[in-house]
PDB file of C-alpha atoms in Angstrom:
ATOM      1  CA  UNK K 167     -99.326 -99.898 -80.312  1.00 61.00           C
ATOM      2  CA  UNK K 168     -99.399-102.307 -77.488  1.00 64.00           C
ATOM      3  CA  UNK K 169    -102.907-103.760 -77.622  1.00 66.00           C
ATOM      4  CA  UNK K 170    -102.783-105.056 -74.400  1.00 61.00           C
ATOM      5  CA  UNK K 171    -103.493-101.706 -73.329  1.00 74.00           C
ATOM      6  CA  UNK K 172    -106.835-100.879 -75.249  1.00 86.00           C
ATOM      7  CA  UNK K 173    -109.598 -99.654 -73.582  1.00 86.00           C
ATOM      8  CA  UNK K 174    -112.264-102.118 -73.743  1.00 94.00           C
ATOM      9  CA  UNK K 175    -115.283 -99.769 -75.046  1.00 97.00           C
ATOM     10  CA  UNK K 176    -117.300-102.825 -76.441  1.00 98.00           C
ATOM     11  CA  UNK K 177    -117.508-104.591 -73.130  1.00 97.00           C
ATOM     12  CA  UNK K 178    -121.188-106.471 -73.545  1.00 96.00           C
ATOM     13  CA  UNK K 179    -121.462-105.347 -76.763  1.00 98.00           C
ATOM     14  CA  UNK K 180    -122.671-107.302 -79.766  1.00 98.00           C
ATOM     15  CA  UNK K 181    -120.603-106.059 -83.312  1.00 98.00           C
ATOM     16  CA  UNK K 182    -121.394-107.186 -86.906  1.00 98.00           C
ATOM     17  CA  UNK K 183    -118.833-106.344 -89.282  1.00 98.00           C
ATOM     18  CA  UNK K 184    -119.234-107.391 -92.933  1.00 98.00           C
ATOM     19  CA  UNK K 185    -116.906-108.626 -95.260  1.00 97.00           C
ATOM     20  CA  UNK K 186    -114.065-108.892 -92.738  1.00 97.00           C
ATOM     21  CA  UNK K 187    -111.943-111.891 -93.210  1.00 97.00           C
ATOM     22  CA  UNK K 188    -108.892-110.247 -94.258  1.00 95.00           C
ATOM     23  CA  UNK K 189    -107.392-106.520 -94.784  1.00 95.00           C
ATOM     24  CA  UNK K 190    -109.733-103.198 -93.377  1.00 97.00           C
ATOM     25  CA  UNK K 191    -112.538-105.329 -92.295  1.00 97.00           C
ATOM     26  CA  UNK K 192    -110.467-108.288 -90.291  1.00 98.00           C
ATOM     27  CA  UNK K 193    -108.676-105.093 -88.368  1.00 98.00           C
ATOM     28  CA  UNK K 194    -112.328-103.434 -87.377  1.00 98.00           C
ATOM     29  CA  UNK K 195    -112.906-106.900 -86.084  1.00 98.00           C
ATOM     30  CA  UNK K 196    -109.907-107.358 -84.499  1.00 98.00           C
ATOM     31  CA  UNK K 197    -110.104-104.624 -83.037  1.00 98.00           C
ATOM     32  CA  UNK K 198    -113.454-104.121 -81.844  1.00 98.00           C
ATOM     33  CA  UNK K 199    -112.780-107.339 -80.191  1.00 98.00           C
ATOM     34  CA  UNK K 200    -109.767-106.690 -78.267  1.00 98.00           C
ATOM     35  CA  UNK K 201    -111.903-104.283 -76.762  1.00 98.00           C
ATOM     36  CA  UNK K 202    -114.218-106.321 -75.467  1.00 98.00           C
ATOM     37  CA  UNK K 203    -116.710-106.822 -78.481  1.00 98.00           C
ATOM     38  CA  UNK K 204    -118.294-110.127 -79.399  1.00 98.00           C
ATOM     39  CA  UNK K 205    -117.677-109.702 -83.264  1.00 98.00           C
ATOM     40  CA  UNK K 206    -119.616-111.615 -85.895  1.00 98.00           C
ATOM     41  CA  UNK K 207    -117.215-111.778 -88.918  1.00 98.00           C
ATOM     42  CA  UNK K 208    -118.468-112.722 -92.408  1.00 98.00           C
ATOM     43  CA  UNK K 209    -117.739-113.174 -96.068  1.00 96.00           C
ATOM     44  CA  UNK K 210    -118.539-115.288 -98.885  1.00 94.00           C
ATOM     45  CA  UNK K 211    -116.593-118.008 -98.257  1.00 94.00           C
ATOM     46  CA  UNK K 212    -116.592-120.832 -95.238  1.00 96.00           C
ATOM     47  CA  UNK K 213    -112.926-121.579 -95.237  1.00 96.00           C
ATOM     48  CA  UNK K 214    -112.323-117.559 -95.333  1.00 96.00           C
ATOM     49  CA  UNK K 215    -114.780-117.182 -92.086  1.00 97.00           C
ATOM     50  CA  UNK K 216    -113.247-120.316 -90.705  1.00 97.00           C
ATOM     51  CA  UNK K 217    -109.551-119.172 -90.531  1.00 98.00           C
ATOM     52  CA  UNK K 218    -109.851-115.356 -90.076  1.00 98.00           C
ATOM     53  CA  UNK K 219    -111.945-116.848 -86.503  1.00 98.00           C
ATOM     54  CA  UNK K 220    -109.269-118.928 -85.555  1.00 98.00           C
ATOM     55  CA  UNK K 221    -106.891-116.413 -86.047  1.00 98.00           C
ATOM     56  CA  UNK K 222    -109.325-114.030 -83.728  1.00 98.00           C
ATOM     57  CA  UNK K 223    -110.011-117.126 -81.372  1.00 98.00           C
ATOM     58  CA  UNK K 224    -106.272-117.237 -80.560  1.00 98.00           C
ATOM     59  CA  UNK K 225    -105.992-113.317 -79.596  1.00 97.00           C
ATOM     60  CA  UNK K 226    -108.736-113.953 -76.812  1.00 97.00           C
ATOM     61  CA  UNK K 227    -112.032-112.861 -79.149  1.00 98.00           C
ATOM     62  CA  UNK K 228    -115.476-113.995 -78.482  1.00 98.00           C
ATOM     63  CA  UNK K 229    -115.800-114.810 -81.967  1.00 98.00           C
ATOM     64  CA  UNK K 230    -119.351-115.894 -84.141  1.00 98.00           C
ATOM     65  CA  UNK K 231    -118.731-116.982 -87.771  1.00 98.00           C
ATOM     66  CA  UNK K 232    -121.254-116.630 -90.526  1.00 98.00           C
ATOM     67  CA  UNK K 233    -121.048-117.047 -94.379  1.00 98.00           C
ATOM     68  CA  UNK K 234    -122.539-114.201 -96.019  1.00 97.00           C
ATOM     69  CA  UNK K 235    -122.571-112.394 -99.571  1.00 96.00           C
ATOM     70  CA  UNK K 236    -124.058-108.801 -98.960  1.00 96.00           C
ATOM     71  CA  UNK K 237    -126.395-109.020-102.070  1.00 95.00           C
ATOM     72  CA  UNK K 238    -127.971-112.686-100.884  1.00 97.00           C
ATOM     73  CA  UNK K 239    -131.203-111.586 -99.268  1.00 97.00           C
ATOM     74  CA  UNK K 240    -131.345-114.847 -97.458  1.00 98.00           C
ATOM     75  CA  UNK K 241    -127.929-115.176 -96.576  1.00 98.00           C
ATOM     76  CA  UNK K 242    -128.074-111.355 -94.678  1.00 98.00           C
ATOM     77  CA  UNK K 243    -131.407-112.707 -92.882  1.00 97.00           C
ATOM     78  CA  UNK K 244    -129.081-115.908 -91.501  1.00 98.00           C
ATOM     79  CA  UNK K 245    -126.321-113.241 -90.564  1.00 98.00           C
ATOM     80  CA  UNK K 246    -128.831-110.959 -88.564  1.00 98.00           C
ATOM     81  CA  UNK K 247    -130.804-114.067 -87.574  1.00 98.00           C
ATOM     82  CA  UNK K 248    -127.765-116.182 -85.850  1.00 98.00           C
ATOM     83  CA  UNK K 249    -126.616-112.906 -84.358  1.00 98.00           C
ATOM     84  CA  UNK K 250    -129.515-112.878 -82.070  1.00 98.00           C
ATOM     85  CA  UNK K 251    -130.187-116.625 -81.818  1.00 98.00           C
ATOM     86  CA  UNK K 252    -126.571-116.772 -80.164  1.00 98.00           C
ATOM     87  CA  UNK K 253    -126.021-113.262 -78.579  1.00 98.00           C
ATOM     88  CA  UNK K 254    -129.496-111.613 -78.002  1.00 97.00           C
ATOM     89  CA  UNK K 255    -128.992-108.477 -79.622  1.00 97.00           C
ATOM     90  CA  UNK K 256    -126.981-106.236 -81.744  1.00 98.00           C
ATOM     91  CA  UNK K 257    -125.141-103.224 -80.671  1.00 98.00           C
ATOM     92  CA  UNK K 258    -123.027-102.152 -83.533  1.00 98.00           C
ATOM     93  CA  UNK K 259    -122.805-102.411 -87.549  1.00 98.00           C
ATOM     94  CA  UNK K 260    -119.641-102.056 -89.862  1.00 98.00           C
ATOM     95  CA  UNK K 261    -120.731-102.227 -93.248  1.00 98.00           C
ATOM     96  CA  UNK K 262    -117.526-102.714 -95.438  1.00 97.00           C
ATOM     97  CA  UNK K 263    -118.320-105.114 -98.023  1.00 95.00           C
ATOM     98  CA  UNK K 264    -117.016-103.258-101.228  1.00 95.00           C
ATOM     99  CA  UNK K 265    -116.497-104.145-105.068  1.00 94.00           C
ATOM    100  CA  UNK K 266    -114.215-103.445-107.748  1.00 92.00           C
ATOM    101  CA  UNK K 267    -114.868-105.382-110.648  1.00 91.00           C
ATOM    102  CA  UNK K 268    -113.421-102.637-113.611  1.00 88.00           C
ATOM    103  CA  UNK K 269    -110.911-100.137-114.282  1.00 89.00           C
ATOM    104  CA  UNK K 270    -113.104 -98.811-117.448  1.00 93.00           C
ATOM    105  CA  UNK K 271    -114.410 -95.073-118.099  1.00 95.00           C
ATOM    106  CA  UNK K 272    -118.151 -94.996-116.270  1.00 96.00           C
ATOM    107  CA  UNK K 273    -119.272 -94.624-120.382  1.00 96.00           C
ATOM    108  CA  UNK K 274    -117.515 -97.911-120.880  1.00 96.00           C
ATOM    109  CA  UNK K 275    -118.552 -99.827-118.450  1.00 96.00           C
ATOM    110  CA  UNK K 276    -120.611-102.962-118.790  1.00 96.00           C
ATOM    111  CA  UNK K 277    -124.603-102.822-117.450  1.00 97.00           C
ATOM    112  CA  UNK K 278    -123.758-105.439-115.448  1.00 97.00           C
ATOM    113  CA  UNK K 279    -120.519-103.936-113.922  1.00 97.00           C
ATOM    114  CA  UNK K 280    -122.835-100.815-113.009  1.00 97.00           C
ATOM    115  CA  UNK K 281    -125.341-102.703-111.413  1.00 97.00           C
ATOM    116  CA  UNK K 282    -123.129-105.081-109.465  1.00 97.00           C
ATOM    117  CA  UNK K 283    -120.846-102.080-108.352  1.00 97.00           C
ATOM    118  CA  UNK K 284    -124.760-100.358-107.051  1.00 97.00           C
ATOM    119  CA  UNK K 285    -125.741-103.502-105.261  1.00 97.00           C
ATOM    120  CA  UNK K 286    -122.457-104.499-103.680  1.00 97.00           C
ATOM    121  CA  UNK K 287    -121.042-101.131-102.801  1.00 97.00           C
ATOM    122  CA  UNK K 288    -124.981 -99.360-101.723  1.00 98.00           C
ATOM    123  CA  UNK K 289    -127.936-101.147-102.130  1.00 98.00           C
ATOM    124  CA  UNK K 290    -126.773-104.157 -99.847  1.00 97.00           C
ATOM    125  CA  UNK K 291    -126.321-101.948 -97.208  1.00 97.00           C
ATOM    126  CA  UNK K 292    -129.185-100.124 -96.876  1.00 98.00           C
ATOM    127  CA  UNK K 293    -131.078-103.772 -97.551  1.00 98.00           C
ATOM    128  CA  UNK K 294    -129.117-105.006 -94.693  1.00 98.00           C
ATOM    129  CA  UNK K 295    -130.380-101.871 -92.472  1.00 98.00           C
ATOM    130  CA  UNK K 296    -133.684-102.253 -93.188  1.00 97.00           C
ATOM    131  CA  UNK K 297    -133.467-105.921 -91.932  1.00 96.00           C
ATOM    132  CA  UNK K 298    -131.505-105.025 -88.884  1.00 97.00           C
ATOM    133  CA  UNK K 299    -132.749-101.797 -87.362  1.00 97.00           C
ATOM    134  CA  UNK K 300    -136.018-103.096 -85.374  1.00 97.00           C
ATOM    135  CA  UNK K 301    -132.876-105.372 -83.710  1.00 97.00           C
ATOM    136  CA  UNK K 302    -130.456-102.439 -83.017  1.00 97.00           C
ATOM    137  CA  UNK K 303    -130.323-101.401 -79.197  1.00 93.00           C
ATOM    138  CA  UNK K 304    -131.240 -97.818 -78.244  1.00 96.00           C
ATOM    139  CA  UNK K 305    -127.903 -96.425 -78.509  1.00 97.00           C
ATOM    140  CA  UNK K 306    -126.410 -98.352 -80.828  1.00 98.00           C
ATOM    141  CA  UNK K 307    -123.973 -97.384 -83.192  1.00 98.00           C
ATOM    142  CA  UNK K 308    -123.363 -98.178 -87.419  1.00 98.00           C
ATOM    143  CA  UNK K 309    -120.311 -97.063 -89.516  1.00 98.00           C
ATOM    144  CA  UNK K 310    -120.199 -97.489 -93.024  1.00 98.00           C
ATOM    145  CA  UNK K 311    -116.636 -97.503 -94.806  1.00 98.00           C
ATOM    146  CA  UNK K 312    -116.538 -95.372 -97.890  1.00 97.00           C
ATOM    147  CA  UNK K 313    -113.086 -94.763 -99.514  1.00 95.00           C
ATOM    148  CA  UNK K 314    -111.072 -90.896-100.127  1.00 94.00           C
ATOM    149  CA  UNK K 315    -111.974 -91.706-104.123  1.00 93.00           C
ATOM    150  CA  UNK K 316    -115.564 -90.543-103.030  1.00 95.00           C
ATOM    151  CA  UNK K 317    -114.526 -87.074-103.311  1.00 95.00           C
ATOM    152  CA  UNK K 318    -112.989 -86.967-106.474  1.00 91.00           C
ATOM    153  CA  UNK K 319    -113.189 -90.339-108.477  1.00 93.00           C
ATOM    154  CA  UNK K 320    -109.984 -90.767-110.219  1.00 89.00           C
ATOM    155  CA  UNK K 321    -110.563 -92.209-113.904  1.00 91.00           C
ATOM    156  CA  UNK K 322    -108.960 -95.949-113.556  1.00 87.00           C
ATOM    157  CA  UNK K 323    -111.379 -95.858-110.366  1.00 90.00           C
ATOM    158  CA  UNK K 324    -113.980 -93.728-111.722  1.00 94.00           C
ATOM    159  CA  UNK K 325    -117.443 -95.863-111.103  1.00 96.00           C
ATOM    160  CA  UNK K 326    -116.276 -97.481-107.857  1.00 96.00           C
ATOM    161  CA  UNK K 327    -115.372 -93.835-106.595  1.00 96.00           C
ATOM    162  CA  UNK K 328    -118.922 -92.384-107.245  1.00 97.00           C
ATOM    163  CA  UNK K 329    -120.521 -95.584-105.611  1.00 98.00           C
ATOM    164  CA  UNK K 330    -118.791 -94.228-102.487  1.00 97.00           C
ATOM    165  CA  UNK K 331    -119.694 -91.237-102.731  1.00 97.00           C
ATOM    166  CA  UNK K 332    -123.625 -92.341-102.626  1.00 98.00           C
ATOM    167  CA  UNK K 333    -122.108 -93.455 -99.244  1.00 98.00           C
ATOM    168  CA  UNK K 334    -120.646 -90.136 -98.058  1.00 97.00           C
ATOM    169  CA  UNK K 335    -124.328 -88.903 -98.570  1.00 98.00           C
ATOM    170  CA  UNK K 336    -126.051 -92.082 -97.304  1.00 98.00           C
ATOM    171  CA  UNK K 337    -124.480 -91.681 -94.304  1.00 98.00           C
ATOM    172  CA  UNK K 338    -125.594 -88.368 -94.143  1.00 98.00           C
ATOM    173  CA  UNK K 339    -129.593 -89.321 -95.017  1.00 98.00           C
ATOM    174  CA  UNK K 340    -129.768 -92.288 -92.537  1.00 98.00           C
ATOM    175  CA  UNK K 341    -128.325 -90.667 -89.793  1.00 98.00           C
ATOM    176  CA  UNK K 342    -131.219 -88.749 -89.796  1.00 98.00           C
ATOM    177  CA  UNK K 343    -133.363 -91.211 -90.101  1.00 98.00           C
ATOM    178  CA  UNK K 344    -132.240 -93.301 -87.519  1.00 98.00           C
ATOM    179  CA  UNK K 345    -131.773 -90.768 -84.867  1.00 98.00           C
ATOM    180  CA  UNK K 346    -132.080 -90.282 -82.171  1.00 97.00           C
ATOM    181  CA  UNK K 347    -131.460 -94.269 -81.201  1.00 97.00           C
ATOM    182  CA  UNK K 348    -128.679 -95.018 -83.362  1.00 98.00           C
ATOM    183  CA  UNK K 349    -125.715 -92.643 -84.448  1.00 98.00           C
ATOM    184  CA  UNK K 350    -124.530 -93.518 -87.973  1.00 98.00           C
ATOM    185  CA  UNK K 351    -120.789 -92.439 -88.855  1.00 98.00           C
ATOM    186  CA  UNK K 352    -118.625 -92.975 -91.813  1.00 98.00           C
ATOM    187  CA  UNK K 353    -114.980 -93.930 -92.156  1.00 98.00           C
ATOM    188  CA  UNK K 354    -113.266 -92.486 -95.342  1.00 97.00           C
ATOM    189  CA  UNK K 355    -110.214 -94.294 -96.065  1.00 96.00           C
ATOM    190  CA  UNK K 356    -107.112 -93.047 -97.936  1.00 92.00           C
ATOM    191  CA  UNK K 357    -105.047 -95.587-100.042  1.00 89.00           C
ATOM    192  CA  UNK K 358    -104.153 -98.568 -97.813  1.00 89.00           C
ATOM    193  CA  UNK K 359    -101.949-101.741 -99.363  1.00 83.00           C
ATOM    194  CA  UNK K 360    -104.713-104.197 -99.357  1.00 72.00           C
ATOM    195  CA  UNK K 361    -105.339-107.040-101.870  1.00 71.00           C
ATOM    196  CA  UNK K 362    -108.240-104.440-102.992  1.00 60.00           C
ATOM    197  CA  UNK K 363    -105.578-102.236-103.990  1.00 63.00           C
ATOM    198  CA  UNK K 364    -102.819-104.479-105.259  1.00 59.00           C
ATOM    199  CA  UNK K 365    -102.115-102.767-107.953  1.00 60.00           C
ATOM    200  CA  UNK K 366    -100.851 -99.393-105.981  1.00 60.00           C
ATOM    201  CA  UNK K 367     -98.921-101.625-103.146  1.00 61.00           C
ATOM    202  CA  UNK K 368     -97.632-103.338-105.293  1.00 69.00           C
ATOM    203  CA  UNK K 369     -96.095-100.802-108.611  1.00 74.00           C
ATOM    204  CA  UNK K 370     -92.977 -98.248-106.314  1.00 75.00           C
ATOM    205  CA  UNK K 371     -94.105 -95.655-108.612  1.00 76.00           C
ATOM    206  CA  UNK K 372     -97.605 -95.291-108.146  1.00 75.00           C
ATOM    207  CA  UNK K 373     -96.718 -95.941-104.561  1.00 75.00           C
ATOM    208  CA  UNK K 374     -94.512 -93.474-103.605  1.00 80.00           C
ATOM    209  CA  UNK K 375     -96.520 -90.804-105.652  1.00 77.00           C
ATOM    210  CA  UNK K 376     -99.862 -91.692-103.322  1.00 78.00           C
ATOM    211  CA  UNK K 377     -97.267 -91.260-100.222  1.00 78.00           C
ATOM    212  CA  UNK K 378     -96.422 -88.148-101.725  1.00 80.00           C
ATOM    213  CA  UNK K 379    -100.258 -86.887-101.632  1.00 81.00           C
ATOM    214  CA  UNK K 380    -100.197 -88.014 -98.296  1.00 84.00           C
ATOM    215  CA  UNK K 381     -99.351 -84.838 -95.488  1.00 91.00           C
ATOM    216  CA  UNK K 382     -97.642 -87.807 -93.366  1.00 89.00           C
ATOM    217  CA  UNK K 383     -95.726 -89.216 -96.309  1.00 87.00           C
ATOM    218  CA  UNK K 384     -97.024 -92.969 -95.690  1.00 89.00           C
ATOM    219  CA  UNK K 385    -100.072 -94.862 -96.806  1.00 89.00           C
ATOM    220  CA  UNK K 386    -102.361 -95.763 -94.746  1.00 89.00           C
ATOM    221  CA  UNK K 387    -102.763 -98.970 -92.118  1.00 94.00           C
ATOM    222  CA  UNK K 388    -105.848-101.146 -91.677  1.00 96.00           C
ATOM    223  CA  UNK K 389    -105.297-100.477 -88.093  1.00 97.00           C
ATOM    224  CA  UNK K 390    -105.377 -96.782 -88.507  1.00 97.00           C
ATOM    225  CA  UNK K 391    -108.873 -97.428 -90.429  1.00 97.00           C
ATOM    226  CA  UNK K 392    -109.743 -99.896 -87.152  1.00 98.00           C
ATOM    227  CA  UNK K 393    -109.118 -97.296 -84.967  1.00 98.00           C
ATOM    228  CA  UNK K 394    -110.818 -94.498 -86.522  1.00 98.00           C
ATOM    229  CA  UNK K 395    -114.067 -97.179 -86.873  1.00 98.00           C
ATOM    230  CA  UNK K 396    -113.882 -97.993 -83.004  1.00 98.00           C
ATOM    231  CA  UNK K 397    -114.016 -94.703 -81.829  1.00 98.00           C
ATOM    232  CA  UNK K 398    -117.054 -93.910 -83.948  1.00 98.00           C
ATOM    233  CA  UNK K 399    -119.225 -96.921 -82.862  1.00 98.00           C
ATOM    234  CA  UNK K 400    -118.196 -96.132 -79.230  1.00 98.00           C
ATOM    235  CA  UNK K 401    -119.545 -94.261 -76.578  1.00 97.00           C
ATOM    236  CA  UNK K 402    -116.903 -91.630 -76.654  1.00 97.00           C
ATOM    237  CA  UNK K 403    -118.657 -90.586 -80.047  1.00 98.00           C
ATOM    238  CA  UNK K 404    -121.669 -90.244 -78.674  1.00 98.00           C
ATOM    239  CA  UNK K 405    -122.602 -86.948 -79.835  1.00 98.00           C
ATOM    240  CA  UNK K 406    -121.623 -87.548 -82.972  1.00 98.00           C
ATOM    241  CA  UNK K 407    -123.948 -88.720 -86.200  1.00 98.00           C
ATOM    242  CA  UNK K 408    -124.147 -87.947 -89.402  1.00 98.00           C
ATOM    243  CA  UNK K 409    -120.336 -87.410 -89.944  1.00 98.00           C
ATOM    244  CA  UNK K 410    -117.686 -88.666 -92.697  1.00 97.00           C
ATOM    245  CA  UNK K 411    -114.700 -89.006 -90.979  1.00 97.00           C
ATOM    246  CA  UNK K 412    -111.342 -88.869 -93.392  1.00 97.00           C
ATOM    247  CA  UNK K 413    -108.266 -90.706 -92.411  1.00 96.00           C
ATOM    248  CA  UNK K 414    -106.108 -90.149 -95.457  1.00 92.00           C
ATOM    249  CA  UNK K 415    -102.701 -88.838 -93.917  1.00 93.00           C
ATOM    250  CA  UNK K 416    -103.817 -85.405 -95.100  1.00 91.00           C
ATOM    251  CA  UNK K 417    -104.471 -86.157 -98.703  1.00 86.00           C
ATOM    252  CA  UNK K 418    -107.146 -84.045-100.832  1.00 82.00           C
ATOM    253  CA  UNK K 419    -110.665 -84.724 -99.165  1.00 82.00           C
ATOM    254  CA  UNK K 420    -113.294 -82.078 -99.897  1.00 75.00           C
ATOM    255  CA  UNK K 421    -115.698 -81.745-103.120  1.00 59.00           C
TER     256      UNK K 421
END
């Protein structure tokens, strides 16, 4: 794609997007800004912010950089706070910030795996709604990321996939709760070769049998999942809320 030749959907338009300093989240960003966004990038550490805004900075990209881990109350009230201090208002959330911190059976799994994968992968975004929302603009637009795994957990992945599904449903619940002045979408993304998911880029076998899954015989792109994220948090989505929107190549999708 020549991205020269994007629309720009986001012109005057204010976009957070968490945990995007690298892989899914650095692509929304990127993308949303090519388009005319001012982005505000963030994640937990200052050299991280630091380089993934230079490397915005040089594409043309109205750029704000914040430090911020998702389950640091004070740290998400900086984010929001510095947001407006610089830009006046917010028009758009991406909520991406995600953990994967064990491969064990859910039985297995430590107390304080469960409750890390609950407050990382859900809880921090509906705290982070509740802090933002009086600040959203009438019209305004949020898209939470959720993952394919949501729909049917696979058992190396099996707490992290039922964390996102609580986000295939969350979606559903605030979207009616925040209607009618913002519209709140989800992306569901299929297997993309991320450091998040090293171990399936990386081992040809496991590869090639997720291509196989895959309708269009590829994994996925953190473009493709940029893409799918702009056109929900712009106004050619407007009539659509309350949606999870799959971009798996055609792999398995429904429960």
């Amino acid at each position: 794609m020549d991205k020269t030749k994007l629309a720009k959907r986001f012109q005057c338009k204010v976009a957070i997007v968490t945990a995007s300093t690298q892989g899914i989240g650095f692509s929304i960003a990127e993308r949303l800004g090519l388009e005319g966004a001012s982005v505000v990038i963030s994640s937990r550490k200052q050299q991280n912010v630091d380089e993934a805004a230079d490397k915005l900075r040089a594409k043309g990209i109205e750029v704000l950089a914040i430090v911020c881990h998702v389950s640091n109350a004070q740290q998400r009230k900086n984010l929001i706070d510095k947001t407006l201090q610089k830009y006046g208002k917010i028009d758009v959330l991406v909520s991406n910030a995600a953990v994967n911190p064990s491969a064990d059976p859910i039985l297995q799994t430590q107390d304080s795996i469960l409750d890390k994968l609950w407050e990382i992968n859900v809880k921090s975004t509906i705290l982070l709604l509740k802090d933002i929302a009086p600040h959203l603009q009438k019209g305004s637009s949020v898209v939470l990321i959720s993952s394919v795994v949501g729909y049917n957990p696979p058992p190396i992945m099996a707490m992290y996939g039922v964390t996102k599904t609580m986000v295939l449903g969350l979606t559903k619940a605030l979207a009616r709760e925040m209607a009618p002045k913002t519209r709140v979408n989800c992306v569901v993304p299929g297997f993309v070769p991320t450091r998040f998911v090293a171990l399936y880029a990386t081992n040809d076998a496991i590869r090639e049998g997720l291509e196989k899954k895959a309708l269009i015989r590829r994994l996925g792109t953190t473009e493709d999942m940029a893409a799918a994220t702009a056109f929900l948090a712009s106004d050619d989505a407007s009539y659509i809320t309350g949606e999870n929107l799959v971009v798996a190549g055609g792999m398995p999708s429904r429960l």
